[in-house]
């Protein structure tokens, strides 16, 4: 009698998976049998797929090495990254061709928990793009709300993001031959003990940083916004439109070193230790529709440009 052997196919990964506060990571992460954590769900989610939150809960930290969307819109999805760890890490270099991963994080609360401080709310090391929408990041006492340090060309988009009560707000600092293109709208950075928003090419072989901030609110940080591109480094170029920079203890907007160009339009800079400052050959220009007053020292912009 002949016998036949049949190979049993491995379980296919799903395009959409689910997490729940009452789920279990041994489950298949389906809607009717959800997982407990983001880490449990991502191994069962196909590249390019989506992890959704079925109900409110705390779903743990997550390292992302493939294109994925994590979406808790309409519920309350939280990550607690206390104990000196990162909330979300995006790093495709170990498992994919660097610069191929696209990640979306939406509808989340990321909390470093203060007394046992988190490191970074979101740390981006390698990938093609990161979109962060409708996210609250708080209490990251050891690092930054968002640390964006790509090793190759990468894009960061922020929409309706709040970063508060931490060390630094947003750090843009490519490493190696990386570069960063950043667009942010409705960004709020409040009450951090370090710099609210920093774009810096110092100490790397970066090919440059481009920043566009629109309708942002940068308040009550040690310093508001800093742009730095020293001689020998790649340039940093920033466009600030309808940005409120207020009540920061140090400088509201600072541009340092010779390869830095920042233009500010239709913005308010008030209540800071120093309103604006540029040095070392940096360019900090203004459209004629800004309000620069009420600072301990207002400082002064470079040449004015015609109104847009």
mmCIF file of C-alpha atoms in Angstrom:
data_model
loop_
_atom_site.group_PDB
_atom_site.id
_atom_site.type_symbol
_atom_site.label_atom_id
_atom_site.label_comp_id
_atom_site.label_asym_id
_atom_site.label_seq_id
_atom_site.Cartn_x
_atom_site.Cartn_y
_atom_site.Cartn_z
ATOM 1 C CA UNK A 1 0.000 0.000 0.000
ATOM 2 C CA UNK A 2 1.393 3.370 -0.991
ATOM 3 C CA UNK A 3 1.599 6.094 1.592
ATOM 4 C CA UNK A 4 1.560 9.776 0.904
ATOM 5 C CA UNK A 5 2.988 12.648 2.908
ATOM 6 C CA UNK A 6 1.385 16.056 2.693
ATOM 7 C CA UNK A 7 3.157 19.258 3.756
ATOM 8 C CA UNK A 8 1.147 21.378 6.139
ATOM 9 C CA UNK A 9 1.337 25.020 5.064
ATOM 10 C CA UNK A 10 2.465 27.567 7.631
ATOM 11 C CA UNK A 11 -0.230 29.840 8.941
ATOM 12 C CA UNK A 12 -0.641 32.811 6.628
ATOM 13 C CA UNK A 13 -0.247 36.265 8.081
ATOM 14 C CA UNK A 14 -3.353 38.410 8.043
ATOM 15 C CA UNK A 15 -3.622 41.798 6.357
ATOM 16 C CA UNK A 16 -5.570 43.153 9.355
ATOM 17 C CA UNK A 17 -5.181 42.032 12.950
ATOM 18 C CA UNK A 18 -6.728 43.165 16.219
ATOM 19 C CA UNK A 19 -5.664 43.774 19.814
ATOM 20 C CA UNK A 20 -7.913 43.966 22.854
ATOM 21 C CA UNK A 21 -7.498 44.651 26.551
ATOM 22 C CA UNK A 22 -8.963 41.186 27.151
ATOM 23 C CA UNK A 23 -7.144 39.447 24.299
ATOM 24 C CA UNK A 24 -4.397 36.824 24.378
ATOM 25 C CA UNK A 25 -1.244 36.645 22.260
ATOM 26 C CA UNK A 26 -1.779 32.934 21.624
ATOM 27 C CA UNK A 27 -4.844 33.912 19.580
ATOM 28 C CA UNK A 28 -4.720 34.436 15.800
ATOM 29 C CA UNK A 29 -5.372 38.181 16.365
ATOM 30 C CA UNK A 30 -8.639 38.092 14.445
ATOM 31 C CA UNK A 31 -11.547 40.318 15.418
ATOM 32 C CA UNK A 32 -13.229 37.484 17.273
ATOM 33 C CA UNK A 33 -9.980 36.198 18.833
ATOM 34 C CA UNK A 34 -7.770 39.281 19.310
ATOM 35 C CA UNK A 35 -4.244 39.465 20.665
ATOM 36 C CA UNK A 36 -3.223 41.208 23.886
ATOM 37 C CA UNK A 37 -0.239 43.285 22.707
ATOM 38 C CA UNK A 38 1.093 45.053 19.627
ATOM 39 C CA UNK A 39 4.169 42.809 19.804
ATOM 40 C CA UNK A 40 1.980 39.726 19.711
ATOM 41 C CA UNK A 41 -0.034 41.036 16.780
ATOM 42 C CA UNK A 42 2.784 42.212 14.530
ATOM 43 C CA UNK A 43 4.184 38.701 14.051
ATOM 44 C CA UNK A 44 0.774 37.659 12.710
ATOM 45 C CA UNK A 45 0.324 40.706 10.463
ATOM 46 C CA UNK A 46 1.541 40.756 6.880
ATOM 47 C CA UNK A 47 3.906 43.467 5.669
ATOM 48 C CA UNK A 48 1.818 46.408 4.549
ATOM 49 C CA UNK A 49 -0.991 45.324 6.869
ATOM 50 C CA UNK A 50 -2.706 46.980 9.823
ATOM 51 C CA UNK A 51 -3.073 46.403 13.564
ATOM 52 C CA UNK A 52 -6.275 47.900 14.974
ATOM 53 C CA UNK A 53 -7.512 48.341 18.539
ATOM 54 C CA UNK A 54 -10.787 46.603 19.252
ATOM 55 C CA UNK A 55 -11.328 48.344 22.600
ATOM 56 C CA UNK A 56 -9.423 50.562 25.065
ATOM 57 C CA UNK A 57 -6.277 49.090 26.581
ATOM 58 C CA UNK A 58 -2.560 49.263 27.161
ATOM 59 C CA UNK A 59 -0.884 47.243 24.424
ATOM 60 C CA UNK A 60 2.821 47.468 25.185
ATOM 61 C CA UNK A 61 5.877 48.727 23.355
ATOM 62 C CA UNK A 62 6.707 47.699 19.811
ATOM 63 C CA UNK A 63 9.726 47.333 17.524
ATOM 64 C CA UNK A 64 8.717 47.630 13.868
ATOM 65 C CA UNK A 65 10.783 46.031 11.089
ATOM 66 C CA UNK A 66 8.262 46.007 8.225
ATOM 67 C CA UNK A 67 5.684 48.306 6.686
ATOM 68 C CA UNK A 68 2.740 48.468 9.080
ATOM 69 C CA UNK A 69 -0.094 50.690 10.303
ATOM 70 C CA UNK A 70 -0.999 50.765 13.994
ATOM 71 C CA UNK A 71 -4.382 52.479 14.389
ATOM 72 C CA UNK A 72 -6.364 52.952 17.591
ATOM 73 C CA UNK A 73 -8.622 55.727 16.296
ATOM 74 C CA UNK A 74 -11.999 55.721 18.009
ATOM 75 C CA UNK A 75 -10.766 53.795 21.052
ATOM 76 C CA UNK A 76 -7.990 54.447 23.582
ATOM 77 C CA UNK A 77 -4.810 52.648 22.639
ATOM 78 C CA UNK A 78 -1.911 53.256 25.011
ATOM 79 C CA UNK A 79 1.758 52.332 25.228
ATOM 80 C CA UNK A 80 3.553 52.660 28.564
ATOM 81 C CA UNK A 81 7.327 52.775 28.085
ATOM 82 C CA UNK A 82 8.588 53.290 31.625
ATOM 83 C CA UNK A 83 11.929 51.971 32.822
ATOM 84 C CA UNK A 84 14.226 53.670 30.308
ATOM 85 C CA UNK A 85 12.944 52.008 27.118
ATOM 86 C CA UNK A 86 11.482 53.329 23.866
ATOM 87 C CA UNK A 87 7.780 53.223 23.115
ATOM 88 C CA UNK A 88 7.963 52.502 19.381
ATOM 89 C CA UNK A 89 11.161 51.733 17.457
ATOM 90 C CA UNK A 90 11.186 51.776 13.646
ATOM 91 C CA UNK A 91 14.206 49.899 12.287
ATOM 92 C CA UNK A 92 14.025 48.027 9.000
ATOM 93 C CA UNK A 93 17.773 47.517 8.624
ATOM 94 C CA UNK A 94 17.815 44.061 10.220
ATOM 95 C CA UNK A 95 15.065 42.413 8.178
ATOM 96 C CA UNK A 96 14.433 44.480 5.054
ATOM 97 C CA UNK A 97 16.310 46.480 2.480
ATOM 98 C CA UNK A 98 17.052 49.723 4.343
ATOM 99 C CA UNK A 99 14.792 52.543 3.297
ATOM 100 C CA UNK A 100 11.840 50.381 2.210
ATOM 101 C CA UNK A 101 9.565 50.431 5.260
ATOM 102 C CA UNK A 102 6.582 52.788 5.606
ATOM 103 C CA UNK A 103 4.984 53.098 9.044
ATOM 104 C CA UNK A 104 1.812 54.851 10.221
ATOM 105 C CA UNK A 105 1.042 55.366 13.929
ATOM 106 C CA UNK A 106 -2.431 56.784 14.545
ATOM 107 C CA UNK A 107 -4.714 57.387 17.518
ATOM 108 C CA UNK A 108 -2.276 56.503 20.301
ATOM 109 C CA UNK A 109 -1.134 57.645 23.734
ATOM 110 C CA UNK A 110 2.554 57.014 24.500
ATOM 111 C CA UNK A 111 3.502 57.607 28.137
ATOM 112 C CA UNK A 112 6.991 57.406 29.640
ATOM 113 C CA UNK A 113 5.480 57.391 33.128
ATOM 114 C CA UNK A 114 7.579 60.147 34.718
ATOM 115 C CA UNK A 115 9.043 58.633 37.886
ATOM 116 C CA UNK A 116 10.454 55.621 36.017
ATOM 117 C CA UNK A 117 11.141 57.624 32.870
ATOM 118 C CA UNK A 118 10.791 56.465 29.336
ATOM 119 C CA UNK A 119 13.582 56.980 26.829
ATOM 120 C CA UNK A 120 11.939 58.083 23.543
ATOM 121 C CA UNK A 121 8.266 57.908 22.743
ATOM 122 C CA UNK A 122 9.077 57.083 19.111
ATOM 123 C CA UNK A 123 12.570 56.305 17.829
ATOM 124 C CA UNK A 124 13.132 56.102 14.077
ATOM 125 C CA UNK A 125 16.416 54.472 13.014
ATOM 126 C CA UNK A 126 15.813 53.148 9.511
ATOM 127 C CA UNK A 127 12.937 53.133 7.061
ATOM 128 C CA UNK A 128 11.420 55.062 4.182
ATOM 129 C CA UNK A 129 8.735 57.061 5.943
ATOM 130 C CA UNK A 130 6.917 57.584 9.225
ATOM 131 C CA UNK A 131 3.480 59.160 9.600
ATOM 132 C CA UNK A 132 2.285 60.084 13.109
ATOM 133 C CA UNK A 133 -1.317 61.278 13.398
ATOM 134 C CA UNK A 134 -3.525 62.104 16.380
ATOM 135 C CA UNK A 135 -0.946 60.979 18.925
ATOM 136 C CA UNK A 136 -0.174 62.190 22.463
ATOM 137 C CA UNK A 137 3.381 61.635 23.744
ATOM 138 C CA UNK A 138 4.160 62.538 27.339
ATOM 139 C CA UNK A 139 6.589 62.082 30.220
ATOM 140 C CA UNK A 140 9.598 60.997 28.143
ATOM 141 C CA UNK A 141 12.051 62.236 30.752
ATOM 142 C CA UNK A 142 15.247 60.656 29.386
ATOM 143 C CA UNK A 143 15.056 61.221 25.638
ATOM 144 C CA UNK A 144 12.674 62.853 23.182
ATOM 145 C CA UNK A 145 9.049 62.568 22.311
ATOM 146 C CA UNK A 146 10.143 61.729 18.756
ATOM 147 C CA UNK A 147 13.751 60.920 17.845
ATOM 148 C CA UNK A 148 14.079 60.834 14.048
ATOM 149 C CA UNK A 149 17.613 59.720 13.178
ATOM 150 C CA UNK A 150 17.473 57.964 9.798
ATOM 151 C CA UNK A 151 20.470 56.210 8.290
ATOM 152 C CA UNK A 152 19.265 56.899 4.720
ATOM 153 C CA UNK A 153 16.827 59.308 3.068
ATOM 154 C CA UNK A 154 13.555 59.305 5.042
ATOM 155 C CA UNK A 155 10.331 61.286 5.379
ATOM 156 C CA UNK A 156 8.528 62.285 8.592
ATOM 157 C CA UNK A 157 4.960 63.603 8.602
ATOM 158 C CA UNK A 158 3.310 64.804 11.807
ATOM 159 C CA UNK A 159 -0.372 65.738 11.995
ATOM 160 C CA UNK A 160 -2.128 66.690 15.242
ATOM 161 C CA UNK A 161 0.655 65.509 17.557
ATOM 162 C CA UNK A 162 1.170 66.714 21.138
ATOM 163 C CA UNK A 163 4.443 66.220 23.043
ATOM 164 C CA UNK A 164 4.487 67.378 26.659
ATOM 165 C CA UNK A 165 6.166 67.097 30.063
ATOM 166 C CA UNK A 166 9.348 65.408 28.859
ATOM 167 C CA UNK A 167 12.981 66.107 28.120
ATOM 168 C CA UNK A 168 13.075 67.044 24.428
ATOM 169 C CA UNK A 169 10.204 67.356 22.003
ATOM 170 C CA UNK A 170 11.254 66.442 18.442
ATOM 171 C CA UNK A 171 14.853 65.674 17.454
ATOM 172 C CA UNK A 172 15.712 65.535 13.736
ATOM 173 C CA UNK A 173 19.315 64.336 13.393
ATOM 174 C CA UNK A 174 20.202 61.963 10.534
ATOM 175 C CA UNK A 175 23.110 59.596 11.024
ATOM 176 C CA UNK A 176 25.618 58.231 8.519
ATOM 177 C CA UNK A 177 24.516 59.346 5.043
ATOM 178 C CA UNK A 178 20.915 59.863 6.106
ATOM 179 C CA UNK A 179 18.697 62.807 5.269
ATOM 180 C CA UNK A 180 15.325 63.967 6.562
ATOM 181 C CA UNK A 181 12.325 65.624 4.957
ATOM 182 C CA UNK A 182 9.895 66.765 7.661
ATOM 183 C CA UNK A 183 6.397 68.222 7.377
ATOM 184 C CA UNK A 184 4.341 68.970 10.491
ATOM 185 C CA UNK A 185 0.936 70.536 10.919
ATOM 186 C CA UNK A 186 -0.940 71.116 14.168
ATOM 187 C CA UNK A 187 2.129 70.150 16.215
ATOM 188 C CA UNK A 188 2.073 71.093 19.908
ATOM 189 C CA UNK A 189 5.242 70.879 22.027
ATOM 190 C CA UNK A 190 4.797 72.062 25.601
ATOM 191 C CA UNK A 191 6.569 72.046 28.945
ATOM 192 C CA UNK A 192 9.706 70.073 28.106
ATOM 193 C CA UNK A 193 12.961 70.579 30.009
ATOM 194 C CA UNK A 194 15.046 70.606 26.806
ATOM 195 C CA UNK A 195 14.580 71.868 23.249
ATOM 196 C CA UNK A 196 11.087 71.749 21.819
ATOM 197 C CA UNK A 197 12.109 71.134 18.196
ATOM 198 C CA UNK A 198 15.706 70.589 17.046
ATOM 199 C CA UNK A 199 17.037 69.964 13.532
ATOM 200 C CA UNK A 200 20.776 69.295 13.480
ATOM 201 C CA UNK A 201 23.263 67.856 10.965
ATOM 202 C CA UNK A 202 26.307 68.172 13.235
ATOM 203 C CA UNK A 203 28.447 65.066 13.676
ATOM 204 C CA UNK A 204 27.158 63.093 10.700
ATOM 205 C CA UNK A 205 27.627 62.665 6.974
ATOM 206 C CA UNK A 206 23.973 63.591 6.486
ATOM 207 C CA UNK A 207 22.859 64.872 3.106
ATOM 208 C CA UNK A 208 20.590 67.472 4.661
ATOM 209 C CA UNK A 209 17.372 68.302 6.501
ATOM 210 C CA UNK A 210 14.269 70.040 5.142
ATOM 211 C CA UNK A 211 11.601 71.161 7.597
ATOM 212 C CA UNK A 212 8.150 72.693 7.019
ATOM 213 C CA UNK A 213 6.141 73.531 10.146
ATOM 214 C CA UNK A 214 2.640 74.927 9.821
ATOM 215 C CA UNK A 215 0.216 75.917 12.590
ATOM 216 C CA UNK A 216 2.491 74.708 15.372
ATOM 217 C CA UNK A 217 2.485 75.747 19.027
ATOM 218 C CA UNK A 218 5.853 75.631 20.825
ATOM 219 C CA UNK A 219 5.506 76.769 24.447
ATOM 220 C CA UNK A 220 7.142 76.571 27.889
ATOM 221 C CA UNK A 221 10.206 74.556 26.935
ATOM 222 C CA UNK A 222 13.797 75.311 27.890
ATOM 223 C CA UNK A 223 14.275 76.486 24.274
ATOM 224 C CA UNK A 224 11.751 76.599 21.475
ATOM 225 C CA UNK A 225 13.211 75.720 18.051
ATOM 226 C CA UNK A 226 16.873 75.190 17.138
ATOM 227 C CA UNK A 227 18.330 74.730 13.666
ATOM 228 C CA UNK A 228 22.020 73.880 13.320
ATOM 229 C CA UNK A 229 24.154 73.051 10.263
ATOM 230 C CA UNK A 230 27.827 73.790 10.875
ATOM 231 C CA UNK A 231 30.547 74.272 8.296
ATOM 232 C CA UNK A 232 31.416 70.949 6.707
ATOM 233 C CA UNK A 233 27.994 69.451 7.463
ATOM 234 C CA UNK A 234 24.941 69.211 5.214
ATOM 235 C CA UNK A 235 22.549 72.136 5.211
ATOM 236 C CA UNK A 236 19.400 72.585 7.293
ATOM 237 C CA UNK A 237 16.529 74.537 5.758
ATOM 238 C CA UNK A 238 13.343 75.397 7.629
ATOM 239 C CA UNK A 239 10.092 77.150 6.747
ATOM 240 C CA UNK A 240 7.865 78.163 9.684
ATOM 241 C CA UNK A 241 4.334 79.328 8.906
ATOM 242 C CA UNK A 242 1.729 80.355 11.495
ATOM 243 C CA UNK A 243 3.857 79.116 14.376
ATOM 244 C CA UNK A 244 3.303 80.343 17.929
ATOM 245 C CA UNK A 245 6.571 80.363 19.896
ATOM 246 C CA UNK A 246 5.825 81.551 23.418
ATOM 247 C CA UNK A 247 7.103 81.508 26.991
ATOM 248 C CA UNK A 248 10.189 79.393 26.395
ATOM 249 C CA UNK A 249 12.827 80.043 29.057
ATOM 250 C CA UNK A 250 15.699 80.462 26.591
ATOM 251 C CA UNK A 251 15.543 81.321 22.898
ATOM 252 C CA UNK A 252 12.341 81.039 20.900
ATOM 253 C CA UNK A 253 13.909 80.437 17.463
ATOM 254 C CA UNK A 254 17.676 79.940 17.059
ATOM 255 C CA UNK A 255 19.626 79.373 13.849
ATOM 256 C CA UNK A 256 23.292 78.579 14.267
ATOM 257 C CA UNK A 257 26.210 77.949 11.935
ATOM 258 C CA UNK A 258 26.834 78.759 8.312
ATOM 259 C CA UNK A 259 24.728 76.172 6.497
ATOM 260 C CA UNK A 260 21.460 76.976 8.245
ATOM 261 C CA UNK A 261 18.631 78.826 6.482
ATOM 262 C CA UNK A 262 15.303 79.446 8.250
ATOM 263 C CA UNK A 263 12.405 81.599 7.020
ATOM 264 C CA UNK A 264 9.515 82.594 9.295
ATOM 265 C CA UNK A 265 6.109 83.854 8.171
ATOM 266 C CA UNK A 266 2.860 84.930 9.838
ATOM 267 C CA UNK A 267 4.107 83.741 13.225
ATOM 268 C CA UNK A 268 4.143 85.028 16.812
ATOM 269 C CA UNK A 269 7.262 85.012 18.982
ATOM 270 C CA UNK A 270 6.578 86.350 22.470
ATOM 271 C CA UNK A 271 7.311 85.774 26.149
ATOM 272 C CA UNK A 272 10.637 84.022 25.541
ATOM 273 C CA UNK A 273 13.981 84.802 27.151
ATOM 274 C CA UNK A 274 15.270 85.772 23.697
ATOM 275 C CA UNK A 275 12.836 85.951 20.822
ATOM 276 C CA UNK A 276 15.047 85.088 17.846
ATOM 277 C CA UNK A 277 18.773 84.589 17.414
ATOM 278 C CA UNK A 278 21.108 83.688 14.544
ATOM 279 C CA UNK A 279 24.891 83.399 14.504
ATOM 280 C CA UNK A 280 27.877 81.863 12.751
ATOM 281 C CA UNK A 281 26.729 82.822 9.266
ATOM 282 C CA UNK A 282 23.245 81.344 9.643
ATOM 283 C CA UNK A 283 20.301 82.936 7.837
ATOM 284 C CA UNK A 284 17.096 83.707 9.764
ATOM 285 C CA UNK A 285 14.821 85.744 7.532
ATOM 286 C CA UNK A 286 11.304 87.015 8.055
ATOM 287 C CA UNK A 287 8.296 87.859 6.028
ATOM 288 C CA UNK A 288 6.926 91.213 7.183
ATOM 289 C CA UNK A 289 3.819 89.690 8.781
ATOM 290 C CA UNK A 290 5.409 88.262 11.975
ATOM 291 C CA UNK A 291 4.858 89.513 15.519
ATOM 292 C CA UNK A 292 8.132 89.670 17.453
ATOM 293 C CA UNK A 293 7.615 91.435 20.777
ATOM 294 C CA UNK A 294 7.163 90.923 24.503
ATOM 295 C CA UNK A 295 10.307 88.831 24.937
ATOM 296 C CA UNK A 296 12.907 89.666 27.583
ATOM 297 C CA UNK A 297 15.120 90.415 24.568
ATOM 298 C CA UNK A 298 13.357 90.322 21.225
ATOM 299 C CA UNK A 299 16.491 89.884 19.137
ATOM 300 C CA UNK A 300 16.144 90.589 15.446
ATOM 301 C CA UNK A 301 15.585 88.747 12.194
ATOM 302 C CA UNK A 302 17.836 89.097 9.177
ATOM 303 C CA UNK A 303 16.559 90.798 6.005
ATOM 304 C CA UNK A 304 12.816 90.990 5.516
ATOM 305 C CA UNK A 305 11.171 89.330 2.549
ATOM 306 C CA UNK A 306 8.046 90.586 0.748
ATOM 307 C CA UNK A 307 4.766 89.275 2.238
ATOM 308 C CA UNK A 308 3.506 86.066 0.702
#
